[in-house]
Amino acid sequence: MSPSHLYQWSAQTLDGTIILGEIAAHSRQQAQHYLLLQGQFPLTVRRIARLPPSFGHKTALLFFTRQLGLLLHSGVTLQEALLLLKTSEKKAAWRWLLQQIAQEIATGSPFSQALQRYPTLFTPLYCSLIRVGEWSGQLDQCCLQLAQQQEKQLQLQQCLHKALFYPVFTLAITLIVTLFMLMVVIPQFQVIYQRFNTPLPLLTRGIVALSHLFTEHGLTLLIVIMLLLTGYAVGRQLHPAWRAHEQNLVLQLPWLGALLQQHCCARFTRTLAMTQAAGLPLLTSLQAAGDSSGNGCYQQAAATIAQAIQNGTSLKQAFNRHTLFSPLLQQMIAVGESTGALERTLAPLADFYEQQAHEQAAYLIKLLEPLMITIIGLVVGAVVLALYLPIFQLGEVIH
C-alpha cells in the first residue's frame, strides 16, 4: 500500500550533524521509525502534504507532461528534466513523486515502468504512449502530443461543466429558497390563517400541508431520501447494467444528449487518431478510445468493434453496426481504412466534433437561461400567491 502522507523532518546523525529531508509514510510514528532504522535521531517530524491518489487536479498532470516534453526537446536528459521539474515544483506531493520516479530511472528502470506504479495518475494509455516514445526515441514528441490531447480533453470537460453548472446551480438555489419559505415563512402565516373564519383556498391548503410535512417530518424525509440515494449508488456499482441503461438514457435526452454525444465522439476520435499516429495496435487504440470517451455505451461499442475485427470483420463494417457513431464518422473511418492513414482522417474530424461540442454548449446555455428564470418565477410566484390569497379573500369578505 502506498504511503498516504508526506512528512518534513529534521534529524541528528551519529556524528552530531543536523540534516533535513522529506519522507512518505502512513503516520508520524512510521516516519520516525524509518529515520531510526537509518541511524538518524528524529528531532522534528511535521506533516506537510497529503498524498492523494491523483496528486491534484488534471491541470497538474497537463503541466508536468508539457514541461517534460519541452525540456526533453531542448536536449536535457530524462533524469535531469525530472529533477529540474522537482526543483521548481511548489506542491510537496508532486515533488515527492518526481523524486521517486527519478530514483527508479537512476536504477535502470524504464520511464514507462516507473509511471505504471501510479495507475491512478498515469493511465494505461499514458504509459503505452510513453513506452512507444521510448522505443522510437521520440519521447519528447510523445509528451508534447500527450499534453495536447490532455489540453483538448480538459477544454471539452470544462465546456461540458459550464453547460451543466448554470441549470444545476439555479435549481439548487430555487430548492433552497423554496425550503426556506416552507419551513420558516409559511409557519408564520399559519398563525394568521388560524384567525380567519373563512376556508382557505385550495392552493394555500396545499402549500400549508406541504409546509407541515417538511416541518414535522423533515428529518424522516431526509433519511429516506439519503437511504434511497445510497441504495441506488450501491446498486449502480454492483450492477453494471444499471449504469449502462442510465448512460444510454442520458444520451437520449433532448439538447443535453446531443452535447454529450459530441463530447464523447470528440474524445473518442482524438484518442483513436493519436494512438494510431503513435503506432499502437488497432485493438489497443480502440480500447483506449472507448475508455477516454468517459461513457459506458461508447466503451461497450469499442469492445464490440474490437471483437468484430478479431473475427475478421472490416473496420468500416464494424463501425456501421453502431448507431452511436454518426454517418460522418463512419464515412471517415471507411476512407481512413481504404487509404491506410486512419490518423490523418480522424484528427480533423476530432477538431470538428470539438467545435460542435463548444457550439452546442453555448446554445444550451442560451436556451436554459430563460427556462431557468421561468421555473424560478413559477415556483416562487406560486408560493407567494398561496400566502396572500387568503388575505385578499379576507379583504373582499370585509368589503
mmCIF file of C-alpha atoms in Angstrom:
data_model
loop_
_atom_site.group_PDB
_atom_site.id
_atom_site.type_symbol
_atom_site.label_atom_id
_atom_site.label_comp_id
_atom_site.label_asym_id
_atom_site.label_seq_id
_atom_site.Cartn_x
_atom_site.Cartn_y
_atom_site.Cartn_z
ATOM 1 C CA MET A 1 0.000 0.000 0.000
ATOM 2 C CA SER A 2 1.394 3.404 -0.973
ATOM 3 C CA PRO A 3 2.042 5.980 1.768
ATOM 4 C CA SER A 4 -0.709 8.471 2.468
ATOM 5 C CA HIS A 5 1.189 11.475 3.844
ATOM 6 C CA LEU A 6 4.427 13.364 3.250
ATOM 7 C CA TYR A 7 6.436 14.492 6.260
ATOM 8 C CA GLN A 8 9.224 17.031 6.542
ATOM 9 C CA TRP A 9 11.802 16.052 9.124
ATOM 10 C CA SER A 10 14.948 17.219 10.812
ATOM 11 C CA ALA A 11 17.255 14.676 12.448
ATOM 12 C CA GLN A 12 20.640 14.367 14.079
ATOM 13 C CA THR A 13 23.156 11.834 12.800
ATOM 14 C CA LEU A 14 25.580 9.819 14.916
ATOM 15 C CA ASP A 15 28.318 12.421 14.428
ATOM 16 C CA GLY A 16 26.014 15.233 15.592
ATOM 17 C CA THR A 17 25.176 16.706 12.172
ATOM 18 C CA ILE A 18 21.676 18.142 11.722
ATOM 19 C CA ILE A 19 20.084 17.149 8.420
ATOM 20 C CA LEU A 20 16.723 17.886 6.818
ATOM 21 C CA GLY A 21 14.570 15.929 4.408
ATOM 22 C CA GLU A 22 11.159 14.657 3.361
ATOM 23 C CA ILE A 23 9.722 11.179 3.786
ATOM 24 C CA ALA A 24 6.464 9.490 2.806
ATOM 25 C CA ALA A 25 4.719 7.373 5.426
ATOM 26 C CA HIS A 26 1.296 6.451 6.780
ATOM 27 C CA SER A 27 1.836 8.135 10.154
ATOM 28 C CA ARG A 28 4.307 10.259 12.082
ATOM 29 C CA GLN A 29 5.339 7.219 14.133
ATOM 30 C CA GLN A 30 6.147 5.265 10.983
ATOM 31 C CA ALA A 31 8.229 8.156 9.655
ATOM 32 C CA GLN A 32 10.168 8.331 12.930
ATOM 33 C CA HIS A 33 10.721 4.574 12.792
ATOM 34 C CA TYR A 34 12.181 4.815 9.271
ATOM 35 C CA LEU A 35 14.583 7.531 10.414
ATOM 36 C CA LEU A 36 15.764 5.493 13.404
ATOM 37 C CA LEU A 37 16.412 2.500 11.166
ATOM 38 C CA GLN A 38 18.701 4.717 9.071
ATOM 39 C CA GLY A 39 20.709 5.737 12.132
ATOM 40 C CA GLN A 40 19.185 9.203 12.356
ATOM 41 C CA PHE A 41 17.621 10.544 15.568
ATOM 42 C CA PRO A 42 14.466 12.490 14.626
ATOM 43 C CA LEU A 43 14.135 15.953 16.107
ATOM 44 C CA THR A 44 11.011 17.192 14.327
ATOM 45 C CA VAL A 45 8.602 15.369 12.052
ATOM 46 C CA ARG A 46 5.902 17.580 10.523
ATOM 47 C CA ARG A 47 3.226 16.574 8.031
ATOM 48 C CA ILE A 48 3.319 18.911 5.029
ATOM 49 C CA ALA A 49 1.111 17.241 2.435
ATOM 50 C CA ARG A 50 -1.352 14.503 1.801
ATOM 51 C CA LEU A 51 -0.623 12.044 -0.987
ATOM 52 C CA PRO A 52 -3.993 11.679 -2.751
ATOM 53 C CA PRO A 53 -4.387 9.047 -5.465
ATOM 54 C CA SER A 54 -4.438 11.636 -8.268
ATOM 55 C CA PHE A 55 -1.855 14.051 -6.805
ATOM 56 C CA GLY A 56 -4.061 17.005 -7.579
ATOM 57 C CA HIS A 57 -6.108 18.303 -10.466
ATOM 58 C CA LYS A 58 -5.730 17.195 -14.066
ATOM 59 C CA THR A 59 -4.125 20.525 -14.877
ATOM 60 C CA ALA A 60 -1.122 19.469 -12.782
ATOM 61 C CA LEU A 61 -0.623 16.401 -14.976
ATOM 62 C CA LEU A 62 -1.018 18.534 -18.104
ATOM 63 C CA PHE A 63 1.601 20.995 -16.843
ATOM 64 C CA PHE A 64 4.001 18.156 -15.969
ATOM 65 C CA THR A 65 3.635 16.468 -19.368
ATOM 66 C CA ARG A 66 4.073 19.682 -21.346
ATOM 67 C CA GLN A 67 7.075 20.880 -19.347
ATOM 68 C CA LEU A 68 8.709 17.464 -19.576
ATOM 69 C CA GLY A 69 8.245 17.409 -23.357
ATOM 70 C CA LEU A 70 9.742 20.883 -23.733
ATOM 71 C CA LEU A 71 12.753 20.021 -21.582
ATOM 72 C CA LEU A 72 13.398 16.789 -23.471
ATOM 73 C CA HIS A 73 13.040 18.610 -26.792
ATOM 74 C CA SER A 74 15.702 21.108 -25.689
ATOM 75 C CA GLY A 75 18.206 18.279 -25.206
ATOM 76 C CA VAL A 76 18.010 17.702 -21.450
ATOM 77 C CA THR A 77 18.182 14.078 -20.324
ATOM 78 C CA LEU A 78 15.113 12.484 -18.756
ATOM 79 C CA GLN A 79 16.559 12.265 -15.240
ATOM 80 C CA GLU A 80 17.817 15.851 -15.392
ATOM 81 C CA ALA A 81 14.402 17.003 -16.621
ATOM 82 C CA LEU A 82 12.620 15.273 -13.737
ATOM 83 C CA LEU A 83 14.997 16.816 -11.186
ATOM 84 C CA LEU A 84 14.553 20.265 -12.754
ATOM 85 C CA LEU A 85 10.785 19.897 -12.546
ATOM 86 C CA LYS A 86 11.120 18.732 -8.941
ATOM 87 C CA THR A 87 13.167 21.802 -8.053
ATOM 88 C CA SER A 88 10.578 24.214 -9.482
ATOM 89 C CA GLU A 89 7.539 22.291 -8.196
ATOM 90 C CA LYS A 90 5.597 24.019 -5.406
ATOM 91 C CA LYS A 91 3.378 21.100 -4.424
ATOM 92 C CA ALA A 92 5.053 18.759 -1.960
ATOM 93 C CA ALA A 93 3.203 15.685 -3.248
ATOM 94 C CA TRP A 94 4.443 16.222 -6.787
ATOM 95 C CA ARG A 95 7.999 16.882 -5.554
ATOM 96 C CA TRP A 96 7.957 13.530 -3.800
ATOM 97 C CA LEU A 97 6.514 11.799 -6.867
ATOM 98 C CA LEU A 98 9.139 13.257 -9.217
ATOM 99 C CA GLN A 99 11.886 12.267 -6.796
ATOM 100 C CA GLN A 100 10.604 8.682 -6.681
ATOM 101 C CA ILE A 101 10.418 8.428 -10.483
ATOM 102 C CA ALA A 102 13.893 9.929 -10.886
ATOM 103 C CA GLN A 103 15.316 7.426 -8.412
ATOM 104 C CA GLU A 104 13.764 4.490 -10.281
ATOM 105 C CA ILE A 105 15.161 5.743 -13.577
ATOM 106 C CA ALA A 106 18.607 6.091 -11.966
ATOM 107 C CA THR A 107 18.463 2.387 -11.058
ATOM 108 C CA GLY A 108 17.820 1.467 -14.696
ATOM 109 C CA SER A 109 14.026 1.165 -14.772
ATOM 110 C CA PRO A 110 12.284 2.397 -17.949
ATOM 111 C CA PHE A 111 10.280 5.596 -17.618
ATOM 112 C CA SER A 112 7.037 3.893 -18.616
ATOM 113 C CA GLN A 113 7.565 1.191 -15.982
ATOM 114 C CA ALA A 114 8.157 3.806 -13.300
ATOM 115 C CA LEU A 115 4.918 5.561 -14.244
ATOM 116 C CA GLN A 116 2.937 2.320 -14.044
ATOM 117 C CA ARG A 117 3.457 2.301 -10.277
ATOM 118 C CA TYR A 118 0.956 5.177 -10.055
ATOM 119 C CA PRO A 119 -2.041 3.931 -12.098
ATOM 120 C CA THR A 120 -4.493 6.419 -10.601
ATOM 121 C CA LEU A 121 -2.451 9.266 -12.076
ATOM 122 C CA PHE A 122 -0.906 7.783 -15.210
ATOM 123 C CA THR A 123 -3.495 5.848 -17.199
ATOM 124 C CA PRO A 124 -2.626 2.737 -19.267
ATOM 125 C CA LEU A 125 -2.932 4.897 -22.404
ATOM 126 C CA TYR A 126 -0.476 7.406 -20.973
ATOM 127 C CA CYS A 127 2.040 4.686 -20.120
ATOM 128 C CA SER A 128 1.597 2.991 -23.506
ATOM 129 C CA LEU A 129 2.357 6.189 -25.416
ATOM 130 C CA ILE A 130 5.376 6.871 -23.215
ATOM 131 C CA ARG A 131 6.582 3.334 -23.959
ATOM 132 C CA VAL A 132 6.167 3.989 -27.687
ATOM 133 C CA GLY A 133 8.229 7.162 -27.304
ATOM 134 C CA GLU A 134 10.973 5.220 -25.536
ATOM 135 C CA TRP A 135 11.067 2.584 -28.257
ATOM 136 C CA SER A 136 11.074 5.100 -31.114
ATOM 137 C CA GLY A 137 13.470 7.553 -29.484
ATOM 138 C CA GLN A 138 10.875 10.331 -29.727
ATOM 139 C CA LEU A 139 9.876 10.655 -26.107
ATOM 140 C CA ASP A 140 9.755 14.437 -26.365
ATOM 141 C CA GLN A 141 7.248 14.318 -29.234
ATOM 142 C CA CYS A 142 5.099 11.769 -27.402
ATOM 143 C CA CYS A 143 4.997 14.000 -24.316
ATOM 144 C CA LEU A 144 4.009 17.031 -26.389
ATOM 145 C CA GLN A 145 1.278 15.028 -28.153
ATOM 146 C CA LEU A 146 0.009 13.761 -24.802
ATOM 147 C CA ALA A 147 -0.062 17.308 -23.458
ATOM 148 C CA GLN A 148 -2.040 18.468 -26.492
ATOM 149 C CA GLN A 149 -4.520 15.620 -26.075
ATOM 150 C CA GLN A 150 -4.914 16.337 -22.357
ATOM 151 C CA GLU A 151 -5.474 20.017 -23.061
ATOM 152 C CA LYS A 152 -8.169 19.229 -25.634
ATOM 153 C CA GLN A 153 -9.926 16.853 -23.225
ATOM 154 C CA LEU A 154 -9.705 19.376 -20.393
ATOM 155 C CA GLN A 155 -11.251 22.084 -22.578
ATOM 156 C CA LEU A 156 -14.066 19.726 -23.558
ATOM 157 C CA GLN A 157 -14.688 18.795 -19.935
ATOM 158 C CA GLN A 158 -14.768 22.454 -18.884
ATOM 159 C CA CYS A 159 -17.172 23.168 -21.737
ATOM 160 C CA LEU A 160 -19.500 20.406 -20.531
ATOM 161 C CA HIS A 161 -19.281 21.524 -16.899
ATOM 162 C CA LYS A 162 -20.042 25.094 -17.907
ATOM 163 C CA ALA A 163 -23.163 23.998 -19.733
ATOM 164 C CA LEU A 164 -24.354 21.932 -16.756
ATOM 165 C CA PHE A 165 -23.355 24.353 -13.989
ATOM 166 C CA TYR A 166 -25.981 27.008 -14.684
ATOM 167 C CA PRO A 167 -29.092 24.790 -14.528
ATOM 168 C CA VAL A 168 -27.803 22.792 -11.562
ATOM 169 C CA PHE A 169 -26.881 25.950 -9.639
ATOM 170 C CA THR A 170 -30.193 27.616 -10.466
ATOM 171 C CA LEU A 171 -32.249 24.599 -9.425
ATOM 172 C CA ALA A 172 -30.254 24.308 -6.191
ATOM 173 C CA ILE A 173 -30.917 27.964 -5.309
ATOM 174 C CA THR A 174 -34.600 27.507 -6.143
ATOM 175 C CA LEU A 175 -34.795 24.458 -3.891
ATOM 176 C CA ILE A 176 -33.087 26.275 -1.010
ATOM 177 C CA VAL A 177 -35.388 29.305 -1.293
ATOM 178 C CA THR A 178 -38.478 27.094 -1.514
ATOM 179 C CA LEU A 179 -37.470 25.043 1.537
ATOM 180 C CA PHE A 180 -36.781 28.254 3.480
ATOM 181 C CA MET A 181 -40.247 29.555 2.684
ATOM 182 C CA LEU A 182 -41.898 26.233 3.501
ATOM 183 C CA MET A 183 -40.124 25.745 6.829
ATOM 184 C CA VAL A 184 -39.737 29.348 8.065
ATOM 185 C CA VAL A 185 -42.075 31.777 6.322
ATOM 186 C CA ILE A 186 -45.257 29.735 5.886
ATOM 187 C CA PRO A 187 -45.466 28.651 9.578
ATOM 188 C CA GLN A 188 -45.591 32.370 10.463
ATOM 189 C CA PHE A 189 -48.508 32.860 8.106
ATOM 190 C CA GLN A 190 -50.294 29.849 9.577
ATOM 191 C CA VAL A 191 -50.719 31.815 12.797
ATOM 192 C CA ILE A 192 -52.576 34.471 10.840
ATOM 193 C CA TYR A 193 -54.650 31.950 8.906
ATOM 194 C CA GLN A 194 -55.915 30.385 12.150
ATOM 195 C CA ARG A 195 -57.702 33.635 12.976
ATOM 196 C CA PHE A 196 -59.723 33.502 9.764
ATOM 197 C CA ASN A 197 -63.199 32.065 9.863
ATOM 198 C CA THR A 198 -63.300 31.503 6.097
ATOM 199 C CA PRO A 199 -61.967 28.356 4.386
ATOM 200 C CA LEU A 200 -58.525 28.664 2.801
ATOM 201 C CA PRO A 201 -58.077 28.431 -0.982
ATOM 202 C CA LEU A 202 -57.048 25.104 -2.420
ATOM 203 C CA LEU A 203 -53.558 26.343 -3.381
ATOM 204 C CA THR A 204 -52.960 27.696 0.123
ATOM 205 C CA ARG A 205 -54.154 24.461 1.746
ATOM 206 C CA GLY A 206 -51.744 22.503 -0.424
ATOM 207 C CA ILE A 207 -48.789 24.751 0.445
ATOM 208 C CA VAL A 208 -49.650 24.657 4.152
ATOM 209 C CA ALA A 209 -49.900 20.845 4.074
ATOM 210 C CA LEU A 210 -46.527 20.674 2.313
ATOM 211 C CA SER A 211 -45.037 23.018 4.914
ATOM 212 C CA HIS A 212 -46.429 20.851 7.708
ATOM 213 C CA LEU A 213 -44.920 17.766 6.082
ATOM 214 C CA PHE A 214 -41.445 19.314 5.951
ATOM 215 C CA THR A 215 -41.530 20.880 9.410
ATOM 216 C CA GLU A 216 -42.893 17.817 11.195
ATOM 217 C CA HIS A 217 -41.265 15.036 9.181
ATOM 218 C CA GLY A 218 -38.335 16.781 7.519
ATOM 219 C CA LEU A 219 -35.704 14.635 9.233
ATOM 220 C CA THR A 220 -37.543 11.434 8.313
ATOM 221 C CA LEU A 221 -37.835 12.544 4.697
ATOM 222 C CA LEU A 222 -34.124 13.404 4.617
ATOM 223 C CA ILE A 223 -33.190 9.982 5.985
ATOM 224 C CA VAL A 224 -35.453 8.213 3.473
ATOM 225 C CA ILE A 225 -34.008 10.214 0.575
ATOM 226 C CA MET A 226 -30.438 9.503 1.722
ATOM 227 C CA LEU A 227 -31.190 5.797 2.043
ATOM 228 C CA LEU A 228 -32.731 5.697 -1.437
ATOM 229 C CA LEU A 229 -29.758 7.526 -2.954
ATOM 230 C CA THR A 230 -27.302 5.281 -1.127
ATOM 231 C CA GLY A 231 -29.173 2.172 -2.236
ATOM 232 C CA TYR A 232 -29.203 3.342 -5.820
ATOM 233 C CA ALA A 233 -25.476 4.178 -5.703
ATOM 234 C CA VAL A 234 -24.664 0.730 -4.281
ATOM 235 C CA GLY A 235 -26.889 -0.986 -6.842
ATOM 236 C CA ARG A 236 -25.278 1.054 -9.594
ATOM 237 C CA GLN A 237 -21.875 -0.205 -8.529
ATOM 238 C CA LEU A 238 -22.994 -3.821 -8.194
ATOM 239 C CA HIS A 239 -24.971 -3.953 -11.434
ATOM 240 C CA PRO A 240 -23.133 -2.521 -14.472
ATOM 241 C CA ALA A 241 -26.343 -2.896 -16.483
ATOM 242 C CA TRP A 242 -27.848 -0.094 -14.384
ATOM 243 C CA ARG A 243 -25.019 2.248 -15.311
ATOM 244 C CA ALA A 244 -25.255 1.325 -18.983
ATOM 245 C CA HIS A 245 -29.020 1.894 -19.010
ATOM 246 C CA GLU A 246 -28.631 5.202 -17.189
ATOM 247 C CA GLN A 247 -25.926 6.456 -19.568
ATOM 248 C CA ASN A 248 -27.988 5.377 -22.558
ATOM 249 C CA LEU A 249 -30.988 7.321 -21.250
ATOM 250 C CA VAL A 250 -28.854 10.428 -20.723
ATOM 251 C CA LEU A 251 -27.629 10.246 -24.315
ATOM 252 C CA GLN A 252 -31.275 10.262 -25.464
ATOM 253 C CA LEU A 253 -32.152 13.488 -23.618
ATOM 254 C CA PRO A 254 -33.009 16.485 -25.808
ATOM 255 C CA TRP A 255 -30.195 19.054 -26.220
ATOM 256 C CA LEU A 256 -28.096 17.626 -23.377
ATOM 257 C CA GLY A 257 -27.857 14.228 -25.070
ATOM 258 C CA ALA A 258 -26.584 15.848 -28.268
ATOM 259 C CA LEU A 259 -23.929 17.715 -26.299
ATOM 260 C CA LEU A 260 -22.789 14.544 -24.541
ATOM 261 C CA GLN A 261 -22.605 12.667 -27.846
ATOM 262 C CA GLN A 262 -20.476 15.415 -29.376
ATOM 263 C CA HIS A 263 -18.255 15.358 -26.291
ATOM 264 C CA CYS A 264 -17.816 11.570 -26.344
ATOM 265 C CA CYS A 265 -17.213 11.416 -30.105
ATOM 266 C CA ALA A 266 -14.600 14.169 -29.888
ATOM 267 C CA ARG A 267 -12.657 12.352 -27.163
ATOM 268 C CA PHE A 268 -13.087 9.004 -28.929
ATOM 269 C CA THR A 269 -11.801 10.199 -32.315
ATOM 270 C CA ARG A 270 -9.000 12.296 -30.777
ATOM 271 C CA THR A 271 -7.630 9.339 -28.840
ATOM 272 C CA LEU A 272 -8.020 6.940 -31.755
ATOM 273 C CA ALA A 273 -6.171 9.325 -34.074
ATOM 274 C CA MET A 274 -3.361 9.948 -31.596
ATOM 275 C CA THR A 275 -2.801 6.292 -30.751
ATOM 276 C CA GLN A 276 -2.779 5.304 -34.417
ATOM 277 C CA ALA A 277 -0.278 8.059 -35.181
ATOM 278 C CA ALA A 278 1.903 6.730 -32.355
ATOM 279 C CA GLY A 279 1.856 3.254 -33.896
ATOM 280 C CA LEU A 280 -0.176 1.390 -31.269
ATOM 281 C CA PRO A 281 -2.111 -1.726 -32.418
ATOM 282 C CA LEU A 282 -5.648 -1.037 -33.618
ATOM 283 C CA LEU A 283 -7.276 -3.155 -30.899
ATOM 284 C CA THR A 284 -5.321 -1.300 -28.213
ATOM 285 C CA SER A 285 -6.284 2.012 -29.815
ATOM 286 C CA LEU A 286 -9.972 1.070 -29.792
ATOM 287 C CA GLN A 287 -9.867 0.143 -26.113
ATOM 288 C CA ALA A 288 -8.079 3.383 -25.251
ATOM 289 C CA ALA A 289 -10.564 5.411 -27.319
ATOM 290 C CA GLY A 290 -13.520 3.766 -25.590
ATOM 291 C CA ASP A 291 -12.036 4.397 -22.137
ATOM 292 C CA SER A 292 -11.214 8.025 -22.953
ATOM 293 C CA SER A 293 -14.803 8.729 -24.026
ATOM 294 C CA GLY A 294 -15.900 8.534 -20.392
ATOM 295 C CA ASN A 295 -19.174 6.827 -21.316
ATOM 296 C CA GLY A 296 -20.054 3.164 -20.840
ATOM 297 C CA CYS A 297 -22.042 2.990 -24.084
ATOM 298 C CA TYR A 298 -19.026 4.048 -26.128
ATOM 299 C CA GLN A 299 -16.783 1.704 -24.158
ATOM 300 C CA GLN A 300 -19.110 -1.185 -24.935
ATOM 301 C CA ALA A 301 -19.267 -0.162 -28.599
ATOM 302 C CA ALA A 302 -15.457 -0.041 -28.797
ATOM 303 C CA ALA A 303 -15.201 -3.511 -27.233
ATOM 304 C CA THR A 304 -17.791 -4.877 -29.693
ATOM 305 C CA ILE A 305 -15.926 -3.342 -32.639
ATOM 306 C CA ALA A 306 -12.632 -4.814 -31.442
ATOM 307 C CA GLN A 307 -14.257 -8.257 -31.115
ATOM 308 C CA ALA A 308 -15.725 -7.969 -34.620
ATOM 309 C CA ILE A 309 -12.321 -7.074 -36.052
ATOM 310 C CA GLN A 310 -10.787 -10.094 -34.354
ATOM 311 C CA ASN A 311 -13.470 -12.215 -36.042
ATOM 312 C CA GLY A 312 -12.437 -10.906 -39.450
ATOM 313 C CA THR A 313 -14.890 -8.024 -39.948
ATOM 314 C CA SER A 314 -13.542 -4.899 -41.598
ATOM 315 C CA LEU A 315 -13.259 -1.696 -39.568
ATOM 316 C CA LYS A 316 -15.847 0.029 -41.742
ATOM 317 C CA GLN A 317 -18.427 -2.731 -41.280
ATOM 318 C CA ALA A 318 -17.774 -2.933 -37.537
ATOM 319 C CA PHE A 319 -18.432 0.811 -37.107
ATOM 320 C CA ASN A 320 -21.511 0.764 -39.348
ATOM 321 C CA ARG A 321 -23.238 -1.607 -36.902
ATOM 322 C CA HIS A 322 -23.408 1.050 -34.161
ATOM 323 C CA THR A 323 -25.791 3.988 -34.193
ATOM 324 C CA LEU A 324 -23.708 5.830 -31.601
ATOM 325 C CA PHE A 325 -21.317 6.872 -34.357
ATOM 326 C CA SER A 326 -22.600 9.387 -36.876
ATOM 327 C CA PRO A 327 -22.617 8.670 -40.610
ATOM 328 C CA LEU A 328 -19.804 11.226 -40.979
ATOM 329 C CA LEU A 329 -17.579 9.301 -38.570
ATOM 330 C CA GLN A 330 -18.412 6.009 -40.288
ATOM 331 C CA GLN A 331 -17.562 7.513 -43.657
ATOM 332 C CA MET A 332 -14.234 8.911 -42.407
ATOM 333 C CA ILE A 333 -13.404 5.529 -40.896
ATOM 334 C CA ALA A 334 -14.023 3.927 -44.297
ATOM 335 C CA VAL A 335 -11.785 6.495 -46.006
ATOM 336 C CA GLY A 336 -9.034 6.049 -43.441
ATOM 337 C CA GLU A 337 -9.194 2.282 -43.711
ATOM 338 C CA SER A 338 -9.013 2.336 -47.515
ATOM 339 C CA THR A 339 -6.102 4.796 -47.628
ATOM 340 C CA GLY A 340 -4.212 3.273 -44.718
ATOM 341 C CA ALA A 341 -3.978 6.687 -42.999
ATOM 342 C CA LEU A 342 -6.620 6.465 -40.300
ATOM 343 C CA GLU A 343 -4.945 9.076 -38.097
ATOM 344 C CA ARG A 344 -4.956 11.684 -40.899
ATOM 345 C CA THR A 345 -8.696 11.394 -41.447
ATOM 346 C CA LEU A 346 -9.658 11.251 -37.769
ATOM 347 C CA ALA A 347 -7.598 14.204 -36.484
ATOM 348 C CA PRO A 348 -9.610 16.837 -38.472
ATOM 349 C CA LEU A 349 -12.806 15.020 -37.507
ATOM 350 C CA ALA A 350 -11.868 15.331 -33.819
ATOM 351 C CA ASP A 351 -11.418 19.087 -34.322
ATOM 352 C CA PHE A 352 -14.862 19.229 -35.940
ATOM 353 C CA TYR A 353 -16.520 17.386 -33.052
ATOM 354 C CA GLU A 354 -14.814 19.608 -30.508
ATOM 355 C CA GLN A 355 -16.057 22.717 -32.315
ATOM 356 C CA GLN A 356 -19.550 21.229 -32.448
ATOM 357 C CA ALA A 357 -19.436 20.478 -28.725
ATOM 358 C CA HIS A 358 -18.480 24.078 -27.899
ATOM 359 C CA GLU A 359 -21.244 25.436 -30.125
ATOM 360 C CA GLN A 360 -23.780 23.021 -28.647
ATOM 361 C CA ALA A 361 -22.778 24.045 -25.115
ATOM 362 C CA ALA A 362 -23.163 27.746 -25.949
ATOM 363 C CA TYR A 363 -26.583 27.071 -27.497
ATOM 364 C CA LEU A 364 -27.673 25.031 -24.470
ATOM 365 C CA ILE A 365 -26.661 27.792 -22.066
ATOM 366 C CA LYS A 366 -28.620 30.394 -24.051
ATOM 367 C CA LEU A 367 -31.613 28.061 -24.132
ATOM 368 C CA LEU A 368 -31.542 27.259 -20.422
ATOM 369 C CA GLU A 369 -31.230 30.827 -19.154
ATOM 370 C CA PRO A 370 -34.845 31.876 -19.859
ATOM 371 C CA LEU A 371 -36.098 28.402 -18.947
ATOM 372 C CA MET A 372 -34.470 28.541 -15.505
ATOM 373 C CA ILE A 373 -35.756 32.065 -14.916
ATOM 374 C CA THR A 374 -39.255 30.872 -15.805
ATOM 375 C CA ILE A 375 -39.006 27.917 -13.411
ATOM 376 C CA ILE A 376 -37.850 30.162 -10.552
ATOM 377 C CA GLY A 377 -40.611 32.633 -11.260
ATOM 378 C CA LEU A 378 -43.289 29.940 -11.325
ATOM 379 C CA VAL A 379 -42.144 28.253 -8.106
ATOM 380 C CA VAL A 380 -41.602 31.403 -6.056
ATOM 381 C CA GLY A 381 -44.680 33.064 -7.561
ATOM 382 C CA ALA A 382 -46.877 30.085 -6.696
ATOM 383 C CA VAL A 383 -45.694 30.119 -3.072
ATOM 384 C CA VAL A 384 -46.162 33.878 -2.700
ATOM 385 C CA LEU A 385 -49.597 33.716 -4.335
ATOM 386 C CA ALA A 386 -50.624 30.908 -1.989
ATOM 387 C CA LEU A 387 -49.550 33.001 1.005
ATOM 388 C CA TYR A 388 -51.516 36.108 0.077
ATOM 389 C CA LEU A 389 -54.659 34.602 -1.450
ATOM 390 C CA PRO A 390 -56.385 34.204 1.959
ATOM 391 C CA ILE A 391 -55.568 37.821 2.805
ATOM 392 C CA PHE A 392 -57.055 39.011 -0.489
ATOM 393 C CA GLN A 393 -60.185 36.909 0.116
ATOM 394 C CA LEU A 394 -60.488 38.277 3.633
ATOM 395 C CA GLY A 395 -60.345 41.812 2.274
ATOM 396 C CA GLU A 396 -63.157 41.003 -0.153
ATOM 397 C CA VAL A 397 -65.267 39.487 2.642
ATOM 398 C CA ILE A 398 -64.802 42.585 4.840
ATOM 399 C CA HIS A 399 -65.607 44.848 1.914
#
